[in-house]
PDB file of C-alpha atoms in Angstrom:
ATOM      1  CA  GLN A   1      -5.084  30.238  60.783  1.00  0.00           C
ATOM      2  CA  SER A   2      -3.684  27.054  59.265  1.00  0.00           C
ATOM      3  CA  THR A   3      -0.183  26.951  57.840  1.00  0.00           C
ATOM      4  CA  LEU A   4       2.443  24.521  56.593  1.00  0.00           C
ATOM      5  CA  LYS A   5       6.168  25.143  56.555  1.00  0.00           C
ATOM      6  CA  GLU A   6       8.898  23.107  54.899  1.00  0.00           C
ATOM      7  CA  SER A   7      12.357  22.739  56.390  1.00  0.00           C
ATOM      8  CA  GLY A   8      15.494  20.871  55.455  1.00  0.00           C
ATOM      9  CA  PRO A   9      18.857  21.274  53.746  1.00  0.00           C
ATOM     10  CA  THR A  10      19.241  23.726  50.902  1.00  0.00           C
ATOM     11  CA  LEU A  11      22.169  21.834  49.408  1.00  0.00           C
ATOM     12  CA  VAL A  12      22.752  18.097  49.131  1.00  0.00           C
ATOM     13  CA  LYS A  13      25.426  16.152  47.294  1.00  0.00           C
ATOM     14  CA  PRO A  14      24.687  13.588  44.587  1.00  0.00           C
ATOM     15  CA  THR A  15      23.891  10.115  45.975  1.00  0.00           C
ATOM     16  CA  GLN A  16      22.963  11.543  49.383  1.00  0.00           C
ATOM     17  CA  THR A  17      19.552  11.136  51.012  1.00  0.00           C
ATOM     18  CA  LEU A  18      17.316  14.189  51.343  1.00  0.00           C
ATOM     19  CA  THR A  19      15.124  14.563  54.428  1.00  0.00           C
ATOM     20  CA  LEU A  20      12.457  17.264  54.428  1.00  0.00           C
ATOM     21  CA  THR A  21      10.083  18.128  57.252  1.00  0.00           C
ATOM     22  CA  CYS A  22       6.682  19.756  56.914  1.00  0.00           C
ATOM     23  CA  THR A  23       5.479  21.375  60.132  1.00  0.00           C
ATOM     24  CA  CYS A  24       1.718  21.893  60.205  1.00  0.00           C
ATOM     25  CA  SER A  25      -0.181  24.281  62.436  1.00  0.00           C
ATOM     26  CA  GLY A  26      -3.819  25.191  62.826  1.00  0.00           C
ATOM     27  CA  PHE A  27      -5.034  21.704  61.942  1.00  0.00           C
ATOM     28  CA  SER A  28      -4.315  18.186  63.173  1.00  0.00           C
ATOM     29  CA  LEU A  29      -2.794  15.368  61.155  1.00  0.00           C
ATOM     30  CA  SER A  30      -5.026  12.954  63.044  1.00  0.00           C
ATOM     31  CA  THR A  31      -8.270  14.576  61.915  1.00  0.00           C
ATOM     32  CA  SER A  32     -10.336  12.311  59.687  1.00  0.00           C
ATOM     33  CA  GLY A  33      -9.969  13.182  56.008  1.00  0.00           C
ATOM     34  CA  VAL A  34      -6.745  15.161  56.383  1.00  0.00           C
ATOM     35  CA  GLY A  35      -3.716  14.374  54.266  1.00  0.00           C
ATOM     36  CA  VAL A  36      -0.380  16.044  53.611  1.00  0.00           C
ATOM     37  CA  GLY A  37       1.399  15.709  50.323  1.00  0.00           C
ATOM     38  CA  TRP A  38       4.704  16.704  48.795  1.00  0.00           C
ATOM     39  CA  ILE A  39       5.021  18.351  45.397  1.00  0.00           C
ATOM     40  CA  ARG A  40       8.165  19.638  43.724  1.00  0.00           C
ATOM     41  CA  GLN A  41       8.943  22.091  40.951  1.00  0.00           C
ATOM     42  CA  PRO A  42      12.302  22.247  39.146  1.00  0.00           C
ATOM     43  CA  PRO A  43      13.335  25.789  38.236  1.00  0.00           C
ATOM     44  CA  GLY A  44      11.192  27.030  35.352  1.00  0.00           C
ATOM     45  CA  LYS A  45       9.333  23.741  35.053  1.00  0.00           C
ATOM     46  CA  ALA A  46       5.985  22.219  35.937  1.00  0.00           C
ATOM     47  CA  LEU A  47       4.734  20.850  39.236  1.00  0.00           C
ATOM     48  CA  GLU A  48       5.382  17.184  39.995  1.00  0.00           C
ATOM     49  CA  TRP A  49       3.505  15.247  42.678  1.00  0.00           C
ATOM     50  CA  LEU A  50       5.654  13.047  44.912  1.00  0.00           C
ATOM     51  CA  ALA A  51       3.759  11.510  47.809  1.00  0.00           C
ATOM     52  CA  LEU A  52       0.796  11.783  50.164  1.00  0.00           C
ATOM     53  CA  ILE A  53       0.049  10.504  53.660  1.00  0.00           C
ATOM     54  CA  TYR A  54      -3.447  10.411  55.140  1.00  0.00           C
ATOM     55  CA  TRP A  55      -4.663  10.805  58.701  1.00  0.00           C
ATOM     56  CA  ASP A  56      -5.021   7.025  58.977  1.00  0.00           C
ATOM     57  CA  ASP A  57      -1.406   6.487  57.813  1.00  0.00           C
ATOM     58  CA  ASP A  58      -2.438   5.363  54.328  1.00  0.00           C
ATOM     59  CA  LYS A  59       0.358   6.359  51.940  1.00  0.00           C
ATOM     60  CA  ARG A  60       0.549   6.998  48.201  1.00  0.00           C
ATOM     61  CA  TYR A  61       3.637   7.508  46.070  1.00  0.00           C
ATOM     62  CA  SER A  62       4.508   8.657  42.591  1.00  0.00           C
ATOM     63  CA  SER A  63       4.970   5.498  40.555  1.00  0.00           C
ATOM     64  CA  SER A  64       8.105   6.867  38.885  1.00  0.00           C
ATOM     65  CA  LEU A  65       9.816   7.767  42.183  1.00  0.00           C
ATOM     66  CA  LYS A  66       8.313   5.199  44.542  1.00  0.00           C
ATOM     67  CA  SER A  67      11.550   3.263  45.037  1.00  0.00           C
ATOM     68  CA  ARG A  68      13.305   6.385  46.329  1.00  0.00           C
ATOM     69  CA  LEU A  69      10.606   7.926  48.516  1.00  0.00           C
ATOM     70  CA  THR A  70       9.387   7.388  52.060  1.00  0.00           C
ATOM     71  CA  ILE A  71       6.717   9.512  53.702  1.00  0.00           C
ATOM     72  CA  THR A  72       5.937   9.357  57.424  1.00  0.00           C
ATOM     73  CA  LYS A  73       4.139  11.467  59.974  1.00  0.00           C
ATOM     74  CA  ASP A  74       4.622  12.308  63.637  1.00  0.00           C
ATOM     75  CA  THR A  75       1.193  13.145  64.984  1.00  0.00           C
ATOM     76  CA  SER A  76       2.579  14.334  68.330  1.00  0.00           C
ATOM     77  CA  LYS A  77       4.662  16.979  66.562  1.00  0.00           C
ATOM     78  CA  ASN A  78       2.133  17.522  63.756  1.00  0.00           C
ATOM     79  CA  GLN A  79       4.892  16.973  61.239  1.00  0.00           C
ATOM     80  CA  VAL A  80       5.259  15.045  58.005  1.00  0.00           C
ATOM     81  CA  VAL A  81       8.661  13.866  56.837  1.00  0.00           C
ATOM     82  CA  LEU A  82       9.696  12.987  53.294  1.00  0.00           C
ATOM     83  CA  THR A  83      12.932  11.170  52.538  1.00  0.00           C
ATOM     84  CA  MET A  84      14.318  10.797  49.022  1.00  0.00           C
ATOM     85  CA  THR A  85      17.329   8.590  48.465  1.00  0.00           C
ATOM     86  CA  ASN A  86      20.089   8.731  45.876  1.00  0.00           C
ATOM     87  CA  MET A  87      19.714  12.401  45.044  1.00  0.00           C
ATOM     88  CA  ASP A  88      20.777  13.590  41.598  1.00  0.00           C
ATOM     89  CA  PRO A  89      21.226  17.079  40.114  1.00  0.00           C
ATOM     90  CA  VAL A  90      17.923  16.586  38.219  1.00  0.00           C
ATOM     91  CA  ASP A  91      16.217  16.521  41.628  1.00  0.00           C
ATOM     92  CA  THR A  92      17.087  20.190  42.114  1.00  0.00           C
ATOM     93  CA  ALA A  93      13.736  21.847  42.744  1.00  0.00           C
ATOM     94  CA  THR A  94      11.524  23.771  45.103  1.00  0.00           C
ATOM     95  CA  TYR A  95       9.804  21.237  47.330  1.00  0.00           C
ATOM     96  CA  TYR A  96       6.331  22.089  48.635  1.00  0.00           C
ATOM     97  CA  CYS A  97       4.193  20.383  51.214  1.00  0.00           C
ATOM     98  CA  ALA A  98       0.445  20.892  50.980  1.00  0.00           C
ATOM     99  CA  ARG A  99      -2.691  19.868  52.854  1.00  0.00           C
ATOM    100  CA  GLY A 100      -4.868  17.404  51.006  1.00  0.00           C
ATOM    101  CA  THR A 101      -8.611  17.199  51.503  1.00  0.00           C
ATOM    102  CA  ASP A 102     -11.413  14.703  51.111  1.00  0.00           C
ATOM    103  CA  TYR A 103     -12.177  16.399  47.805  1.00  0.00           C
ATOM    104  CA  GLY A 104      -8.834  15.228  46.395  1.00  0.00           C
ATOM    105  CA  ASP A 105      -7.304  18.654  46.142  1.00  0.00           C
ATOM    106  CA  TYR A 106      -4.518  20.507  47.923  1.00  0.00           C
ATOM    107  CA  ASN A 107      -6.150  23.524  49.491  1.00  0.00           C
ATOM    108  CA  LEU A 108      -3.257  24.908  51.514  1.00  0.00           C
ATOM    109  CA  TRP A 109       0.402  25.071  50.541  1.00  0.00           C
ATOM    110  CA  GLY A 110       3.638  25.831  52.295  1.00  0.00           C
ATOM    111  CA  GLN A 111       5.948  28.494  50.929  1.00  0.00           C
ATOM    112  CA  GLY A 112       8.304  25.872  49.511  1.00  0.00           C
ATOM    113  CA  THR A 113      11.994  25.203  50.046  1.00  0.00           C
ATOM    114  CA  LEU A 114      14.612  25.184  47.304  1.00  0.00           C
ATOM    115  CA  VAL A 115      16.883  22.155  47.342  1.00  0.00           C
ATOM    116  CA  THR A 116      19.954  22.156  45.145  1.00  0.00           C
ATOM    117  CA  VAL A 117      21.792  18.943  44.341  1.00  0.00           C
ATOM    118  CA  SER A 118      25.421  19.595  43.547  1.00  0.00           C
ATOM    119  CA  SER A 119      28.835  18.316  44.454  1.00  0.00           C
TER     120      SER A 119
ATOM    121  CA  GLN B   1       6.794  13.908  32.168  1.00  0.00           C
ATOM    122  CA  SER B   2       3.322  15.372  32.839  1.00  0.00           C
ATOM    123  CA  VAL B   3       0.488  13.201  31.552  1.00  0.00           C
ATOM    124  CA  LEU B   4      -1.932  16.098  31.294  1.00  0.00           C
ATOM    125  CA  THR B   5      -1.340  18.383  28.321  1.00  0.00           C
ATOM    126  CA  GLN B   6      -1.901  22.129  28.414  1.00  0.00           C
ATOM    127  CA  PRO B   7      -0.960  24.856  25.938  1.00  0.00           C
ATOM    128  CA  PRO B   8       2.247  26.558  27.082  1.00  0.00           C
ATOM    129  CA  SER B   9       0.772  30.021  26.855  1.00  0.00           C
ATOM    130  CA  ALA B  10      -2.417  32.031  26.538  1.00  0.00           C
ATOM    131  CA  SER B  11      -3.043  35.741  26.491  1.00  0.00           C
ATOM    132  CA  GLY B  12      -5.712  38.407  26.384  1.00  0.00           C
ATOM    133  CA  THR B  13      -6.356  42.047  26.984  1.00  0.00           C
ATOM    134  CA  PRO B  14      -7.989  43.350  30.165  1.00  0.00           C
ATOM    135  CA  GLY B  15     -11.678  42.492  30.230  1.00  0.00           C
ATOM    136  CA  GLN B  16     -11.393  39.655  27.729  1.00  0.00           C
ATOM    137  CA  ARG B  17     -12.243  36.006  28.325  1.00  0.00           C
ATOM    138  CA  VAL B  18      -9.421  33.465  28.221  1.00  0.00           C
ATOM    139  CA  THR B  19      -9.915  29.701  28.200  1.00  0.00           C
ATOM    140  CA  ILE B  20      -7.230  27.142  29.036  1.00  0.00           C
ATOM    141  CA  PHE B  21      -7.667  23.522  28.045  1.00  0.00           C
ATOM    142  CA  CYS B  22      -6.276  20.419  29.721  1.00  0.00           C
ATOM    143  CA  SER B  23      -6.162  17.109  27.881  1.00  0.00           C
ATOM    144  CA  GLY B  24      -5.898  13.748  29.590  1.00  0.00           C
ATOM    145  CA  THR B  25      -6.989  10.154  29.215  1.00  0.00           C
ATOM    146  CA  SER B  26      -9.706   7.789  30.394  1.00  0.00           C
ATOM    147  CA  SER B  27      -7.609   6.731  33.407  1.00  0.00           C
ATOM    148  CA  ASN B  28      -7.181  10.259  34.738  1.00  0.00           C
ATOM    149  CA  ILE B  29      -9.524  13.074  33.694  1.00  0.00           C
ATOM    150  CA  GLY B  30     -11.988  10.593  32.249  1.00  0.00           C
ATOM    151  CA  SER B  31     -12.419   8.893  35.633  1.00  0.00           C
ATOM    152  CA  ASN B  32     -11.727  11.536  38.250  1.00  0.00           C
ATOM    153  CA  TYR B  33     -12.336  15.097  39.333  1.00  0.00           C
ATOM    154  CA  VAL B  34     -10.200  17.891  37.913  1.00  0.00           C
ATOM    155  CA  TYR B  35      -8.541  20.622  39.943  1.00  0.00           C
ATOM    156  CA  TRP B  36      -6.962  23.894  38.877  1.00  0.00           C
ATOM    157  CA  TYR B  37      -4.162  25.781  40.587  1.00  0.00           C
ATOM    158  CA  GLN B  38      -2.907  29.315  40.063  1.00  0.00           C
ATOM    159  CA  GLN B  39       0.759  30.126  40.664  1.00  0.00           C
ATOM    160  CA  LEU B  40       1.609  33.802  40.756  1.00  0.00           C
ATOM    161  CA  PRO B  41       5.244  34.668  40.005  1.00  0.00           C
ATOM    162  CA  GLY B  42       7.568  33.615  42.814  1.00  0.00           C
ATOM    163  CA  THR B  43       4.830  32.164  44.993  1.00  0.00           C
ATOM    164  CA  ALA B  44       3.401  28.784  45.941  1.00  0.00           C
ATOM    165  CA  PRO B  45       0.445  27.410  43.969  1.00  0.00           C
ATOM    166  CA  LYS B  46      -3.066  28.227  45.147  1.00  0.00           C
ATOM    167  CA  LEU B  47      -6.180  26.110  44.671  1.00  0.00           C
ATOM    168  CA  LEU B  48      -8.508  27.790  42.187  1.00  0.00           C
ATOM    169  CA  ILE B  49     -11.065  25.121  41.261  1.00  0.00           C
ATOM    170  CA  TYR B  50     -11.892  21.781  42.883  1.00  0.00           C
ATOM    171  CA  ARG B  51     -14.156  18.924  41.807  1.00  0.00           C
ATOM    172  CA  ASN B  52     -14.268  20.162  38.190  1.00  0.00           C
ATOM    173  CA  ASN B  53     -16.171  23.392  38.754  1.00  0.00           C
ATOM    174  CA  GLN B  54     -16.251  24.360  42.431  1.00  0.00           C
ATOM    175  CA  ARG B  55     -14.583  27.523  43.682  1.00  0.00           C
ATOM    176  CA  PRO B  56     -13.041  27.693  47.162  1.00  0.00           C
ATOM    177  CA  SER B  57     -14.115  30.572  49.316  1.00  0.00           C
ATOM    178  CA  GLY B  58     -12.444  33.776  48.202  1.00  0.00           C
ATOM    179  CA  VAL B  59     -11.896  32.810  44.563  1.00  0.00           C
ATOM    180  CA  PRO B  60     -13.675  35.305  42.286  1.00  0.00           C
ATOM    181  CA  ASN B  61     -16.505  33.993  40.138  1.00  0.00           C
ATOM    182  CA  ARG B  62     -14.536  35.219  37.111  1.00  0.00           C
ATOM    183  CA  PHE B  63     -12.849  31.832  37.300  1.00  0.00           C
ATOM    184  CA  SER B  64     -14.873  28.835  36.172  1.00  0.00           C
ATOM    185  CA  GLY B  65     -14.036  25.224  35.422  1.00  0.00           C
ATOM    186  CA  SER B  66     -15.637  22.497  33.380  1.00  0.00           C
ATOM    187  CA  LYS B  67     -14.960  18.941  32.287  1.00  0.00           C
ATOM    188  CA  SER B  68     -16.080  16.860  29.345  1.00  0.00           C
ATOM    189  CA  GLY B  69     -14.861  13.350  28.706  1.00  0.00           C
ATOM    190  CA  THR B  70     -11.085  13.289  28.934  1.00  0.00           C
ATOM    191  CA  SER B  71     -10.638  17.071  28.759  1.00  0.00           C
ATOM    192  CA  ALA B  72     -11.163  19.977  31.103  1.00  0.00           C
ATOM    193  CA  SER B  73     -11.037  23.722  30.805  1.00  0.00           C
ATOM    194  CA  LEU B  74     -10.541  26.788  32.946  1.00  0.00           C
ATOM    195  CA  ALA B  75     -12.117  30.037  31.847  1.00  0.00           C
ATOM    196  CA  ILE B  76     -11.128  33.449  33.116  1.00  0.00           C
ATOM    197  CA  SER B  77     -13.652  36.115  32.274  1.00  0.00           C
ATOM    198  CA  GLY B  78     -13.078  39.850  32.701  1.00  0.00           C
ATOM    199  CA  LEU B  79      -9.321  39.303  32.573  1.00  0.00           C
ATOM    200  CA  ARG B  80      -7.344  41.471  34.993  1.00  0.00           C
ATOM    201  CA  SER B  81      -3.650  42.254  35.273  1.00  0.00           C
ATOM    202  CA  GLU B  82      -3.440  40.326  38.549  1.00  0.00           C
ATOM    203  CA  ASP B  83      -4.498  37.164  36.706  1.00  0.00           C
ATOM    204  CA  GLU B  84      -1.079  37.016  35.048  1.00  0.00           C
ATOM    205  CA  ALA B  85       0.245  33.707  36.361  1.00  0.00           C
ATOM    206  CA  ASP B  86       0.897  30.060  35.595  1.00  0.00           C
ATOM    207  CA  TYR B  87      -2.135  27.778  35.705  1.00  0.00           C
ATOM    208  CA  TYR B  88      -2.010  24.033  36.257  1.00  0.00           C
ATOM    209  CA  CYS B  89      -4.699  21.418  35.918  1.00  0.00           C
ATOM    210  CA  ALA B  90      -4.469  18.296  38.082  1.00  0.00           C
ATOM    211  CA  THR B  91      -6.298  15.066  38.796  1.00  0.00           C
ATOM    212  CA  TRP B  92      -5.805  11.555  40.109  1.00  0.00           C
ATOM    213  CA  ASP B  93      -4.675   8.891  37.697  1.00  0.00           C
ATOM    214  CA  ASP B  94      -5.904   5.343  38.222  1.00  0.00           C
ATOM    215  CA  SER B  95      -3.171   3.727  36.152  1.00  0.00           C
ATOM    216  CA  PRO B  96      -0.543   4.116  37.345  1.00  0.00           C
ATOM    217  CA  SER B  97      -2.072   5.380  40.549  1.00  0.00           C
ATOM    218  CA  GLY B  98      -1.086   8.845  41.628  1.00  0.00           C
ATOM    219  CA  TYR B  99      -1.818  12.539  41.467  1.00  0.00           C
ATOM    220  CA  VAL B 100      -0.813  14.208  38.224  1.00  0.00           C
ATOM    221  CA  PHE B 101      -0.356  17.812  37.189  1.00  0.00           C
ATOM    222  CA  GLY B 102      -0.644  19.354  33.774  1.00  0.00           C
ATOM    223  CA  THR B 103       2.232  20.892  31.861  1.00  0.00           C
ATOM    224  CA  GLY B 104       1.139  24.368  32.888  1.00  0.00           C
ATOM    225  CA  THR B 105      -0.091  27.416  30.987  1.00  0.00           C
ATOM    226  CA  LYS B 106       1.357  30.872  31.358  1.00  0.00           C
ATOM    227  CA  VAL B 107      -1.338  33.521  31.055  1.00  0.00           C
ATOM    228  CA  THR B 108      -0.205  36.951  29.947  1.00  0.00           C
ATOM    229  CA  VAL B 109      -2.357  40.056  30.170  1.00  0.00           C
ATOM    230  CA  LEU B 110      -1.489  42.256  27.215  1.00  0.00           C
TER     231      LEU B 110
END
């Protein structure tokens, strides 16, 4: 059974850097065609795609947030890490990681982690 | 700032057919596959439709997707109470490059 689980701080202060980890099990990040992406959802609002990293280390970022985002993976730990700099209260959201496929979809999602940005 | 537009809400009685539309542009829906996700209250999204009209294993055939030009639609036939959820369309956008979600549609079963 494949799963993804997000971990990281629940509260960050404005201007700080957020670091989130997605731990994957049941599938390998080095398998051809596999990708892991990050998607967030502010309370009561729509989903917003942030970033994606592929098995071959190819990376894609949201054009509106690209300057603040970095996505990396640790194949030995089967983990994907997302960092977002200069956090602001508008970045308060549930952050999800999800497995991307060759078909371009996200077919498996983590449970999500709520991050609140407040001083 | 979603680039894909969906109606905020849709509703129907049990057994009815409900259709949700998703409007995009030539650089996103017009050029790429469309995906649909279902988000039940308080849970993570779940893939419902991939590559315009394909259902993952386990998704009932009551759910069907289609695409025409720069628009797509999700139809739910034989509406059931457990279908009450938020539904999002999604696709890749070529300009600027990235994955984009729709504004979301809340389906209510009356």
